[in-house]
């Protein structure tokens, strides 16, 4: 019961998390403004802010705020430089890592190609390198604190946020990704770092909502654009996971032709029509080290090759057909296209818009804006790092002693 929701410590954590979320979501504020924002008393806010300043989680902002009357007050801003969330992505042909502090500043970011079938081992090596880097820069026991780590994967993850249920393009066993990262981090940072596993589209959607093309959007849909196709469904910036945590597995909707064979072993999956391999087959170009490199090469060829542009138009049409189903069900304000879609831009998105317009069920419906993602294939690792910090902003983890 110690530290639970009904205890004094639980109440303090909950109130602290309210202040932290206000600073994260709405920017610097004076103590009086924080009290007005959060509904907490000025005295409570004062005690919380003093503790956060002592822990170097917040610091005075640069500008004074003139009040309606009386002396100017200096706002505080979230720094959080000593509290870190770590994120990884394991995908078919690359691994990525990101480290983010409480203010949302990305402290480390790296992406590298991997050989097919060796991704889990490469993930472990990358996690070990990240742990070594954090340890050397003060991220060990005597310096910055790693709040948690999250691994993003292209597939279904159970509600425990640790057990892999189905990854048709990777064939990963149960909790092996979480154990691999736990062991790699624990060798350097100690065994106290909680490691979660999450869906790559959910994580990338979280990153685009916080840092990219879905900022300030109430209802958004994020579509990955790698070997696999998945969706992150955003409501007020937070992914909707569904009853079992499996929401968004759109790549295997039966939206392609019956001859389109998917990596899951079936035919007719949407992924088999608009995934990276389908796009490369449509334009007659080889796959390179990463989805980004492949898409960049196709974009260059498309400038001078009409056949490549025709292939991209066909993929864009299939993309729009699939989006029409999702839009009719979910009614998003914005659809963010990540991965290779973002690199190819209007060569794919323009025909998708045309197909989507033609297939909306009612003339009163407004086509959502189709936006290329801003964060590239690193989005899922960044979103995974943000997910690792959520227990702090939810009041589940104490920052103050």
mmCIF file of C-alpha atoms in Angstrom:
data_model
loop_
_atom_site.group_PDB
_atom_site.id
_atom_site.type_symbol
_atom_site.label_atom_id
_atom_site.label_comp_id
_atom_site.label_asym_id
_atom_site.label_seq_id
_atom_site.Cartn_x
_atom_site.Cartn_y
_atom_site.Cartn_z
ATOM 1 C CA UNK A 1 0.000 0.000 0.000
ATOM 2 C CA UNK A 2 2.991 2.290 0.572
ATOM 3 C CA UNK A 3 3.036 4.990 -2.051
ATOM 4 C CA UNK A 4 -0.346 3.934 -3.467
ATOM 5 C CA UNK A 5 -3.014 6.231 -4.805
ATOM 6 C CA UNK A 6 -4.764 6.563 -1.424
ATOM 7 C CA UNK A 7 -1.649 7.552 0.538
ATOM 8 C CA UNK A 8 -0.050 10.921 1.184
ATOM 9 C CA UNK A 9 2.846 9.903 -1.076
ATOM 10 C CA UNK A 10 0.423 8.847 -3.802
ATOM 11 C CA UNK A 11 -1.362 12.208 -3.588
ATOM 12 C CA UNK A 12 1.946 14.059 -3.782
ATOM 13 C CA UNK A 13 2.969 12.089 -6.878
ATOM 14 C CA UNK A 14 -0.398 12.743 -8.501
ATOM 15 C CA UNK A 15 -0.229 16.495 -7.819
ATOM 16 C CA UNK A 16 3.362 16.648 -9.031
ATOM 17 C CA UNK A 17 2.402 14.882 -12.253
ATOM 18 C CA UNK A 18 -0.366 17.445 -12.866
ATOM 19 C CA UNK A 19 2.181 20.270 -12.637
ATOM 20 C CA UNK A 20 4.649 18.412 -14.866
ATOM 21 C CA UNK A 21 2.002 17.774 -17.539
ATOM 22 C CA UNK A 22 0.991 21.433 -17.487
ATOM 23 C CA UNK A 23 4.571 22.538 -18.068
ATOM 24 C CA UNK A 24 5.084 19.934 -20.790
ATOM 25 C CA UNK A 25 1.837 20.595 -22.645
ATOM 26 C CA UNK A 26 1.417 24.338 -22.184
ATOM 27 C CA UNK A 27 4.900 25.731 -21.571
ATOM 28 C CA UNK A 28 6.523 27.834 -18.828
ATOM 29 C CA UNK A 29 4.316 29.443 -16.208
ATOM 30 C CA UNK A 30 4.513 31.255 -12.894
ATOM 31 C CA UNK A 31 3.385 29.531 -9.728
ATOM 32 C CA UNK A 32 0.165 31.525 -9.770
ATOM 33 C CA UNK A 33 -0.481 30.582 -13.406
ATOM 34 C CA UNK A 34 0.235 26.912 -12.637
ATOM 35 C CA UNK A 35 -2.288 27.024 -9.809
ATOM 36 C CA UNK A 36 -4.884 28.482 -12.182
ATOM 37 C CA UNK A 37 -4.063 25.912 -14.889
ATOM 38 C CA UNK A 38 -4.137 22.864 -12.636
ATOM 39 C CA UNK A 39 -6.764 23.756 -10.043
ATOM 40 C CA UNK A 40 -4.268 23.108 -7.234
ATOM 41 C CA UNK A 41 -3.816 25.633 -4.445
ATOM 42 C CA UNK A 42 -1.039 28.198 -4.699
ATOM 43 C CA UNK A 43 0.538 26.741 -1.556
ATOM 44 C CA UNK A 44 0.541 23.217 -3.004
ATOM 45 C CA UNK A 45 2.014 24.424 -6.278
ATOM 46 C CA UNK A 46 4.673 26.371 -4.389
ATOM 47 C CA UNK A 47 5.799 23.301 -2.476
ATOM 48 C CA UNK A 48 5.832 21.159 -5.634
ATOM 49 C CA UNK A 49 7.779 23.706 -7.670
ATOM 50 C CA UNK A 50 10.330 24.165 -4.868
ATOM 51 C CA UNK A 51 10.925 20.417 -4.804
ATOM 52 C CA UNK A 52 11.189 20.233 -8.586
ATOM 53 C CA UNK A 53 13.676 23.112 -8.611
ATOM 54 C CA UNK A 54 15.794 21.399 -5.954
ATOM 55 C CA UNK A 55 15.768 18.240 -8.098
ATOM 56 C CA UNK A 56 16.678 20.343 -11.183
ATOM 57 C CA UNK A 57 13.550 19.152 -12.982
ATOM 58 C CA UNK A 58 12.390 22.757 -13.481
ATOM 59 C CA UNK A 59 14.337 26.007 -13.643
ATOM 60 C CA UNK A 60 13.464 29.704 -13.902
ATOM 61 C CA UNK A 61 12.482 30.687 -17.436
ATOM 62 C CA UNK A 62 14.196 33.590 -19.140
ATOM 63 C CA UNK A 63 11.369 36.135 -19.219
ATOM 64 C CA UNK A 64 9.336 37.683 -16.416
ATOM 65 C CA UNK A 65 5.549 37.695 -16.683
ATOM 66 C CA UNK A 66 3.797 40.990 -15.771
ATOM 67 C CA UNK A 67 0.765 40.195 -13.590
ATOM 68 C CA UNK A 68 -2.513 42.099 -13.576
ATOM 69 C CA UNK A 69 -1.218 43.935 -10.494
ATOM 70 C CA UNK A 70 1.768 43.739 -8.206
ATOM 71 C CA UNK A 71 5.325 42.720 -8.966
ATOM 72 C CA UNK A 72 6.311 40.709 -12.050
ATOM 73 C CA UNK A 73 6.679 36.972 -11.493
ATOM 74 C CA UNK A 74 9.277 34.744 -13.051
ATOM 75 C CA UNK A 75 7.872 31.579 -14.666
ATOM 76 C CA UNK A 76 9.481 28.190 -14.372
ATOM 77 C CA UNK A 77 10.183 25.882 -17.311
ATOM 78 C CA UNK A 78 10.562 22.135 -17.516
ATOM 79 C CA UNK A 79 14.172 21.076 -18.004
ATOM 80 C CA UNK A 80 14.250 17.499 -16.752
ATOM 81 C CA UNK A 81 17.730 16.998 -18.049
ATOM 82 C CA UNK A 82 18.564 14.399 -15.409
ATOM 83 C CA UNK A 83 15.514 12.185 -16.011
ATOM 84 C CA UNK A 84 15.671 10.211 -19.237
ATOM 85 C CA UNK A 85 13.453 7.932 -21.270
ATOM 86 C CA UNK A 86 15.139 5.468 -23.640
ATOM 87 C CA UNK A 87 13.488 4.155 -26.798
ATOM 88 C CA UNK A 88 14.468 1.525 -29.358
ATOM 89 C CA UNK A 89 12.956 0.217 -32.560
ATOM 90 C CA UNK A 90 13.593 -3.234 -33.961
ATOM 91 C CA UNK A 91 12.342 -3.522 -37.528
ATOM 92 C CA UNK A 92 12.949 -5.845 -40.452
ATOM 93 C CA UNK A 93 16.011 -4.097 -41.819
ATOM 94 C CA UNK A 94 17.113 -1.558 -39.221
ATOM 95 C CA UNK A 95 17.375 -0.799 -35.522
ATOM 96 C CA UNK A 96 17.146 2.651 -33.968
ATOM 97 C CA UNK A 97 17.590 4.289 -30.577
ATOM 98 C CA UNK A 98 16.524 7.544 -28.976
ATOM 99 C CA UNK A 99 17.048 9.145 -25.553
ATOM 100 C CA UNK A 100 14.704 11.947 -24.446
ATOM 101 C CA UNK A 101 14.630 14.015 -21.261
ATOM 102 C CA UNK A 102 11.505 15.224 -19.470
ATOM 103 C CA UNK A 103 11.421 18.495 -21.416
ATOM 104 C CA UNK A 104 11.171 16.550 -24.690
ATOM 105 C CA UNK A 105 14.750 17.311 -25.771
ATOM 106 C CA UNK A 106 16.246 14.403 -27.698
ATOM 107 C CA UNK A 107 19.653 13.726 -26.222
ATOM 108 C CA UNK A 108 20.688 10.840 -28.486
ATOM 109 C CA UNK A 109 19.411 9.466 -31.790
ATOM 110 C CA UNK A 110 20.837 6.790 -34.052
ATOM 111 C CA UNK A 111 19.588 4.448 -36.786
ATOM 112 C CA UNK A 112 21.536 1.661 -38.461
ATOM 113 C CA UNK A 113 20.812 -1.106 -40.967
ATOM 114 C CA UNK A 114 20.808 -4.751 -39.892
ATOM 115 C CA UNK A 115 21.050 -8.055 -41.706
ATOM 116 C CA UNK A 116 17.869 -10.078 -41.992
ATOM 117 C CA UNK A 117 17.565 -12.481 -39.089
ATOM 118 C CA UNK A 118 20.181 -10.703 -36.972
ATOM 119 C CA UNK A 119 18.055 -7.843 -35.706
ATOM 120 C CA UNK A 120 17.623 -9.111 -32.149
ATOM 121 C CA UNK A 121 21.362 -9.459 -31.638
ATOM 122 C CA UNK A 122 21.945 -6.032 -33.167
ATOM 123 C CA UNK A 123 19.280 -4.578 -30.863
ATOM 124 C CA UNK A 124 21.166 -5.964 -27.873
ATOM 125 C CA UNK A 125 24.434 -4.473 -29.087
ATOM 126 C CA UNK A 126 22.796 -1.104 -29.709
ATOM 127 C CA UNK A 127 21.228 -1.128 -26.241
ATOM 128 C CA UNK A 128 24.624 -1.864 -24.726
ATOM 129 C CA UNK A 129 26.185 1.027 -26.631
ATOM 130 C CA UNK A 130 23.427 3.392 -25.492
ATOM 131 C CA UNK A 131 23.938 2.294 -21.886
ATOM 132 C CA UNK A 132 27.689 2.884 -22.171
ATOM 133 C CA UNK A 133 27.116 6.353 -23.647
ATOM 134 C CA UNK A 134 24.699 7.298 -20.862
ATOM 135 C CA UNK A 135 27.054 5.966 -18.225
ATOM 136 C CA UNK A 136 29.984 7.991 -19.582
ATOM 137 C CA UNK A 137 27.846 11.150 -19.744
ATOM 138 C CA UNK A 138 26.502 10.812 -16.219
ATOM 139 C CA UNK A 139 23.550 8.573 -16.936
ATOM 140 C CA UNK A 140 24.555 5.915 -14.462
ATOM 141 C CA UNK A 141 23.738 5.539 -10.797
ATOM 142 C CA UNK A 142 25.504 8.761 -9.822
ATOM 143 C CA UNK A 143 24.150 10.967 -12.586
ATOM 144 C CA UNK A 144 21.062 11.189 -14.756
ATOM 145 C CA UNK A 145 18.327 8.692 -14.019
ATOM 146 C CA UNK A 146 16.910 6.421 -16.716
ATOM 147 C CA UNK A 147 13.197 6.335 -15.892
ATOM 148 C CA UNK A 148 12.481 3.466 -18.268
ATOM 149 C CA UNK A 149 13.013 1.969 -21.717
ATOM 150 C CA UNK A 150 10.619 0.884 -24.457
ATOM 151 C CA UNK A 151 11.173 -1.268 -27.557
ATOM 152 C CA UNK A 152 8.963 -0.566 -30.604
ATOM 153 C CA UNK A 153 8.167 -3.537 -32.860
ATOM 154 C CA UNK A 154 6.144 -4.029 -36.066
ATOM 155 C CA UNK A 155 3.464 -6.348 -34.753
ATOM 156 C CA UNK A 156 1.036 -7.148 -31.958
ATOM 157 C CA UNK A 157 2.108 -6.702 -28.350
ATOM 158 C CA UNK A 158 -0.016 -7.977 -25.476
ATOM 159 C CA UNK A 159 -1.511 -5.722 -22.828
ATOM 160 C CA UNK A 160 1.345 -6.440 -20.401
ATOM 161 C CA UNK A 161 3.551 -4.296 -22.713
ATOM 162 C CA UNK A 162 6.197 -6.987 -22.654
ATOM 163 C CA UNK A 163 4.997 -10.095 -24.457
ATOM 164 C CA UNK A 164 5.181 -10.223 -28.256
ATOM 165 C CA UNK A 165 2.024 -11.828 -29.643
ATOM 166 C CA UNK A 166 2.614 -11.718 -33.425
ATOM 167 C CA UNK A 167 5.334 -10.197 -35.585
ATOM 168 C CA UNK A 168 4.857 -11.744 -39.053
ATOM 169 C CA UNK A 169 7.869 -9.986 -40.577
ATOM 170 C CA UNK A 170 10.254 -10.733 -37.696
ATOM 171 C CA UNK A 171 9.029 -13.955 -35.977
ATOM 172 C CA UNK A 172 10.114 -12.844 -32.504
ATOM 173 C CA UNK A 173 9.624 -15.117 -29.492
ATOM 174 C CA UNK A 174 7.506 -13.957 -26.515
ATOM 175 C CA UNK A 175 9.479 -11.598 -24.251
ATOM 176 C CA UNK A 176 12.869 -11.991 -25.929
ATOM 177 C CA UNK A 177 13.142 -8.325 -27.085
ATOM 178 C CA UNK A 178 12.411 -7.041 -23.581
ATOM 179 C CA UNK A 179 14.864 -9.481 -21.982
ATOM 180 C CA UNK A 180 17.557 -8.639 -24.537
ATOM 181 C CA UNK A 181 17.325 -4.916 -23.782
ATOM 182 C CA UNK A 182 16.972 -5.457 -20.022
ATOM 183 C CA UNK A 183 20.175 -7.474 -19.947
ATOM 184 C CA UNK A 184 22.084 -5.014 -22.129
ATOM 185 C CA UNK A 185 21.048 -2.001 -20.066
ATOM 186 C CA UNK A 186 21.399 -3.797 -16.761
ATOM 187 C CA UNK A 187 25.012 -4.733 -17.402
ATOM 188 C CA UNK A 188 25.897 -1.018 -17.231
ATOM 189 C CA UNK A 189 23.028 0.910 -15.639
ATOM 190 C CA UNK A 190 21.880 -1.677 -13.090
ATOM 191 C CA UNK A 191 18.801 -3.860 -13.001
ATOM 192 C CA UNK A 192 16.274 -1.193 -11.987
ATOM 193 C CA UNK A 193 15.290 0.000 -15.470
ATOM 194 C CA UNK A 194 11.802 -1.147 -16.467
ATOM 195 C CA UNK A 195 11.675 -2.270 -20.120
ATOM 196 C CA UNK A 196 8.386 -2.256 -22.036
ATOM 197 C CA UNK A 197 7.528 -3.340 -25.571
ATOM 198 C CA UNK A 198 5.128 -1.456 -27.828
ATOM 199 C CA UNK A 199 3.758 -1.428 -31.354
ATOM 200 C CA UNK A 200 5.884 0.630 -33.760
ATOM 201 C CA UNK A 201 2.933 2.545 -35.247
ATOM 202 C CA UNK A 202 1.636 3.513 -31.800
ATOM 203 C CA UNK A 203 5.091 4.736 -30.811
ATOM 204 C CA UNK A 204 5.636 6.659 -34.057
ATOM 205 C CA UNK A 205 2.184 8.225 -33.730
ATOM 206 C CA UNK A 206 3.066 9.367 -30.217
ATOM 207 C CA UNK A 207 6.255 10.995 -31.545
ATOM 208 C CA UNK A 208 4.475 12.776 -34.401
ATOM 209 C CA UNK A 209 1.897 14.087 -31.909
ATOM 210 C CA UNK A 210 4.597 15.413 -29.580
ATOM 211 C CA UNK A 211 7.260 16.540 -32.045
ATOM 212 C CA UNK A 212 5.997 16.264 -35.615
ATOM 213 C CA UNK A 213 3.130 16.497 -38.060
ATOM 214 C CA UNK A 214 0.310 15.660 -35.609
ATOM 215 C CA UNK A 215 1.014 18.374 -33.051
ATOM 216 C CA UNK A 216 -2.113 20.168 -31.792
ATOM 217 C CA UNK A 217 -4.373 17.707 -33.666
ATOM 218 C CA UNK A 218 -7.239 16.229 -31.674
ATOM 219 C CA UNK A 219 -7.988 13.229 -33.905
ATOM 220 C CA UNK A 220 -5.217 11.852 -36.097
ATOM 221 C CA UNK A 221 -4.275 8.636 -37.845
ATOM 222 C CA UNK A 222 -0.630 7.674 -38.388
ATOM 223 C CA UNK A 223 0.357 5.134 -41.063
ATOM 224 C CA UNK A 224 3.780 3.514 -41.062
ATOM 225 C CA UNK A 225 5.561 3.126 -44.367
ATOM 226 C CA UNK A 226 8.138 0.389 -43.982
ATOM 227 C CA UNK A 227 8.119 -3.293 -44.952
ATOM 228 C CA UNK A 228 5.042 -3.604 -42.761
ATOM 229 C CA UNK A 229 2.044 -1.268 -42.673
ATOM 230 C CA UNK A 230 0.458 -0.391 -39.349
ATOM 231 C CA UNK A 231 -1.616 2.425 -37.906
ATOM 232 C CA UNK A 232 -1.482 4.519 -34.761
ATOM 233 C CA UNK A 233 -4.867 5.990 -33.832
ATOM 234 C CA UNK A 234 -4.475 9.240 -31.892
ATOM 235 C CA UNK A 235 -7.075 10.812 -29.642
ATOM 236 C CA UNK A 236 -5.832 14.091 -28.088
ATOM 237 C CA UNK A 237 -2.248 13.031 -28.735
ATOM 238 C CA UNK A 238 -2.508 9.593 -27.107
ATOM 239 C CA UNK A 239 -2.652 6.275 -29.003
ATOM 240 C CA UNK A 240 -5.806 4.180 -28.682
ATOM 241 C CA UNK A 241 -4.815 0.563 -28.134
ATOM 242 C CA UNK A 242 -8.158 -1.262 -28.032
ATOM 243 C CA UNK A 243 -9.377 -4.028 -25.741
ATOM 244 C CA UNK A 244 -6.368 -6.356 -26.113
ATOM 245 C CA UNK A 245 -3.867 -3.676 -27.125
ATOM 246 C CA UNK A 246 -3.996 -4.766 -30.779
ATOM 247 C CA UNK A 247 -5.751 -1.771 -32.384
ATOM 248 C CA UNK A 248 -4.235 -0.456 -35.616
ATOM 249 C CA UNK A 249 -3.157 -3.694 -37.338
ATOM 250 C CA UNK A 250 -4.367 -2.343 -40.673
ATOM 251 C CA UNK A 251 -1.668 -3.829 -42.897
ATOM 252 C CA UNK A 252 -3.484 -7.153 -42.963
ATOM 253 C CA UNK A 253 -6.918 -5.859 -43.906
ATOM 254 C CA UNK A 254 -8.022 -7.667 -47.125
ATOM 255 C CA UNK A 255 -7.745 -4.622 -49.382
ATOM 256 C CA UNK A 256 -5.344 -5.828 -52.092
ATOM 257 C CA UNK A 257 -5.853 -8.130 -55.050
ATOM 258 C CA UNK A 258 -6.080 -11.895 -54.483
ATOM 259 C CA UNK A 259 -2.667 -12.470 -56.068
ATOM 260 C CA UNK A 260 -0.823 -10.080 -53.735
ATOM 261 C CA UNK A 261 1.132 -12.308 -51.342
ATOM 262 C CA UNK A 262 1.940 -10.883 -47.924
ATOM 263 C CA UNK A 263 4.801 -11.618 -45.541
ATOM 264 C CA UNK A 264 2.247 -13.047 -43.105
ATOM 265 C CA UNK A 265 1.673 -15.948 -45.517
ATOM 266 C CA UNK A 266 -1.760 -14.893 -46.736
ATOM 267 C CA UNK A 267 -2.809 -13.091 -49.907
ATOM 268 C CA UNK A 268 -4.749 -9.872 -50.402
ATOM 269 C CA UNK A 269 -3.367 -7.917 -47.439
ATOM 270 C CA UNK A 270 -3.147 -4.126 -47.838
ATOM 271 C CA UNK A 271 0.531 -4.368 -46.867
ATOM 272 C CA UNK A 272 1.129 -6.457 -49.996
ATOM 273 C CA UNK A 273 -0.106 -3.532 -52.107
ATOM 274 C CA UNK A 274 1.425 -0.510 -50.347
ATOM 275 C CA UNK A 275 4.289 -1.792 -48.175
ATOM 276 C CA UNK A 276 7.897 -1.006 -49.036
ATOM 277 C CA UNK A 277 8.415 -4.223 -51.003
ATOM 278 C CA UNK A 278 5.234 -3.643 -53.006
ATOM 279 C CA UNK A 279 6.327 -0.097 -53.833
ATOM 280 C CA UNK A 280 9.767 -1.238 -54.986
ATOM 281 C CA UNK A 281 8.208 -3.960 -57.142
ATOM 282 C CA UNK A 282 5.858 -1.399 -58.717
ATOM 283 C CA UNK A 283 8.747 0.845 -59.751
ATOM 284 C CA UNK A 284 11.189 -1.968 -60.593
ATOM 285 C CA UNK A 285 13.946 -0.908 -58.195
ATOM 286 C CA UNK A 286 15.981 -2.886 -55.642
ATOM 287 C CA UNK A 287 15.764 -2.595 -51.882
ATOM 288 C CA UNK A 288 18.660 -0.739 -50.220
ATOM 289 C CA UNK A 289 19.952 -0.816 -46.649
ATOM 290 C CA UNK A 290 16.993 0.956 -45.016
ATOM 291 C CA UNK A 291 13.494 2.072 -46.080
ATOM 292 C CA UNK A 292 14.767 5.659 -46.096
ATOM 293 C CA UNK A 293 17.628 4.868 -48.466
ATOM 294 C CA UNK A 294 15.308 2.894 -50.756
ATOM 295 C CA UNK A 295 12.740 5.690 -50.889
ATOM 296 C CA UNK A 296 15.361 8.374 -51.504
ATOM 297 C CA UNK A 297 16.677 6.416 -54.486
ATOM 298 C CA UNK A 298 13.140 6.030 -55.883
ATOM 299 C CA UNK A 299 12.458 9.752 -55.399
ATOM 300 C CA UNK A 300 15.547 10.641 -57.415
ATOM 301 C CA UNK A 301 14.621 8.232 -60.242
ATOM 302 C CA UNK A 302 11.023 9.524 -60.312
ATOM 303 C CA UNK A 303 12.215 12.969 -61.427
ATOM 304 C CA UNK A 304 13.272 11.607 -64.812
ATOM 305 C CA UNK A 305 11.524 8.241 -65.222
ATOM 306 C CA UNK A 306 7.850 8.235 -66.223
ATOM 307 C CA UNK A 307 7.576 4.501 -65.523
ATOM 308 C CA UNK A 308 8.605 5.034 -61.916
ATOM 309 C CA UNK A 309 6.041 7.814 -61.574
ATOM 310 C CA UNK A 310 3.347 5.505 -62.951
ATOM 311 C CA UNK A 311 4.309 2.830 -60.444
ATOM 312 C CA UNK A 312 4.121 5.347 -57.589
ATOM 313 C CA UNK A 313 0.727 6.542 -58.837
ATOM 314 C CA UNK A 314 -0.577 2.972 -58.639
ATOM 315 C CA UNK A 315 0.738 2.564 -55.102
ATOM 316 C CA UNK A 316 -0.810 5.920 -54.212
ATOM 317 C CA UNK A 317 -4.160 4.774 -55.577
ATOM 318 C CA UNK A 318 -4.031 1.603 -53.456
ATOM 319 C CA UNK A 319 -3.074 3.729 -50.476
ATOM 320 C CA UNK A 320 -6.108 5.946 -50.995
ATOM 321 C CA UNK A 321 -8.418 2.923 -51.352
ATOM 322 C CA UNK A 322 -7.271 1.580 -47.993
ATOM 323 C CA UNK A 323 -7.432 4.978 -46.338
ATOM 324 C CA UNK A 324 -11.049 5.348 -47.466
ATOM 325 C CA UNK A 325 -11.980 2.390 -45.261
ATOM 326 C CA UNK A 326 -10.077 3.747 -42.265
ATOM 327 C CA UNK A 327 -11.367 7.292 -42.718
ATOM 328 C CA UNK A 328 -14.980 6.137 -42.946
ATOM 329 C CA UNK A 329 -14.562 4.242 -39.678
ATOM 330 C CA UNK A 330 -12.329 6.610 -37.674
ATOM 331 C CA UNK A 331 -13.058 10.112 -39.080
ATOM 332 C CA UNK A 332 -9.597 11.596 -38.379
ATOM 333 C CA UNK A 333 -8.838 15.284 -38.887
ATOM 334 C CA UNK A 334 -5.369 14.492 -40.225
ATOM 335 C CA UNK A 335 -3.670 11.404 -41.645
ATOM 336 C CA UNK A 336 0.112 11.399 -41.169
ATOM 337 C CA UNK A 337 2.030 9.167 -43.607
ATOM 338 C CA UNK A 338 5.343 8.042 -42.179
ATOM 339 C CA UNK A 339 8.297 5.982 -43.371
ATOM 340 C CA UNK A 340 8.845 5.847 -47.126
ATOM 341 C CA UNK A 341 5.547 7.669 -47.818
ATOM 342 C CA UNK A 342 6.987 10.848 -46.309
ATOM 343 C CA UNK A 343 10.067 10.688 -48.536
ATOM 344 C CA UNK A 344 8.073 10.222 -51.748
ATOM 345 C CA UNK A 345 5.550 12.893 -50.807
ATOM 346 C CA UNK A 346 3.061 14.017 -53.433
ATOM 347 C CA UNK A 347 4.165 11.384 -55.962
ATOM 348 C CA UNK A 348 2.212 8.977 -53.728
ATOM 349 C CA UNK A 349 -0.041 11.303 -51.732
ATOM 350 C CA UNK A 350 -1.663 13.093 -54.680
ATOM 351 C CA UNK A 351 -3.116 9.897 -56.218
ATOM 352 C CA UNK A 352 -4.088 8.793 -52.706
ATOM 353 C CA UNK A 353 -6.058 12.019 -52.269
ATOM 354 C CA UNK A 354 -7.856 11.464 -55.574
ATOM 355 C CA UNK A 355 -8.791 7.879 -54.667
ATOM 356 C CA UNK A 356 -9.889 8.898 -51.192
ATOM 357 C CA UNK A 357 -12.115 11.695 -52.506
ATOM 358 C CA UNK A 358 -13.820 9.257 -54.863
ATOM 359 C CA UNK A 359 -14.510 6.684 -52.154
ATOM 360 C CA UNK A 360 -15.787 8.707 -49.216
ATOM 361 C CA UNK A 361 -19.199 7.362 -48.351
ATOM 362 C CA UNK A 362 -21.084 10.679 -48.163
ATOM 363 C CA UNK A 363 -20.757 14.074 -49.841
ATOM 364 C CA UNK A 364 -20.934 15.728 -46.414
ATOM 365 C CA UNK A 365 -17.671 14.101 -45.382
ATOM 366 C CA UNK A 366 -14.531 16.196 -45.572
ATOM 367 C CA UNK A 367 -11.366 14.437 -46.646
ATOM 368 C CA UNK A 368 -8.795 14.636 -43.843
ATOM 369 C CA UNK A 369 -5.565 16.398 -44.631
ATOM 370 C CA UNK A 370 -2.882 13.935 -45.734
ATOM 371 C CA UNK A 371 0.451 15.054 -44.302
ATOM 372 C CA UNK A 372 3.891 13.513 -44.728
ATOM 373 C CA UNK A 373 5.486 12.621 -41.419
ATOM 374 C CA UNK A 374 8.257 14.909 -40.216
ATOM 375 C CA UNK A 375 10.327 12.452 -38.201
ATOM 376 C CA UNK A 376 11.327 9.797 -40.735
ATOM 377 C CA UNK A 377 11.996 6.209 -39.755
ATOM 378 C CA UNK A 378 13.364 7.388 -36.397
ATOM 379 C CA UNK A 379 9.818 8.265 -35.268
ATOM 380 C CA UNK A 380 9.090 4.953 -33.538
ATOM 381 C CA UNK A 381 12.264 5.032 -31.415
ATOM 382 C CA UNK A 382 11.549 8.638 -30.415
ATOM 383 C CA UNK A 383 7.967 7.765 -29.518
ATOM 384 C CA UNK A 384 9.198 4.753 -27.560
ATOM 385 C CA UNK A 385 11.452 7.062 -25.544
ATOM 386 C CA UNK A 386 8.475 9.343 -24.873
ATOM 387 C CA UNK A 387 6.433 6.302 -23.762
ATOM 388 C CA UNK A 388 9.174 5.481 -21.276
ATOM 389 C CA UNK A 389 8.587 8.835 -19.551
ATOM 390 C CA UNK A 390 4.811 8.458 -19.287
ATOM 391 C CA UNK A 391 4.874 6.891 -15.781
ATOM 392 C CA UNK A 392 6.347 10.170 -14.516
ATOM 393 C CA UNK A 393 3.663 12.287 -16.163
ATOM 394 C CA UNK A 394 0.992 9.853 -14.950
ATOM 395 C CA UNK A 395 2.143 10.060 -11.332
ATOM 396 C CA UNK A 396 3.183 6.398 -11.217
ATOM 397 C CA UNK A 397 6.874 7.147 -10.586
ATOM 398 C CA UNK A 398 8.131 9.613 -7.993
ATOM 399 C CA UNK A 399 10.717 12.219 -8.975
ATOM 400 C CA UNK A 400 11.012 13.813 -5.543
ATOM 401 C CA UNK A 401 12.574 12.060 -2.571
#
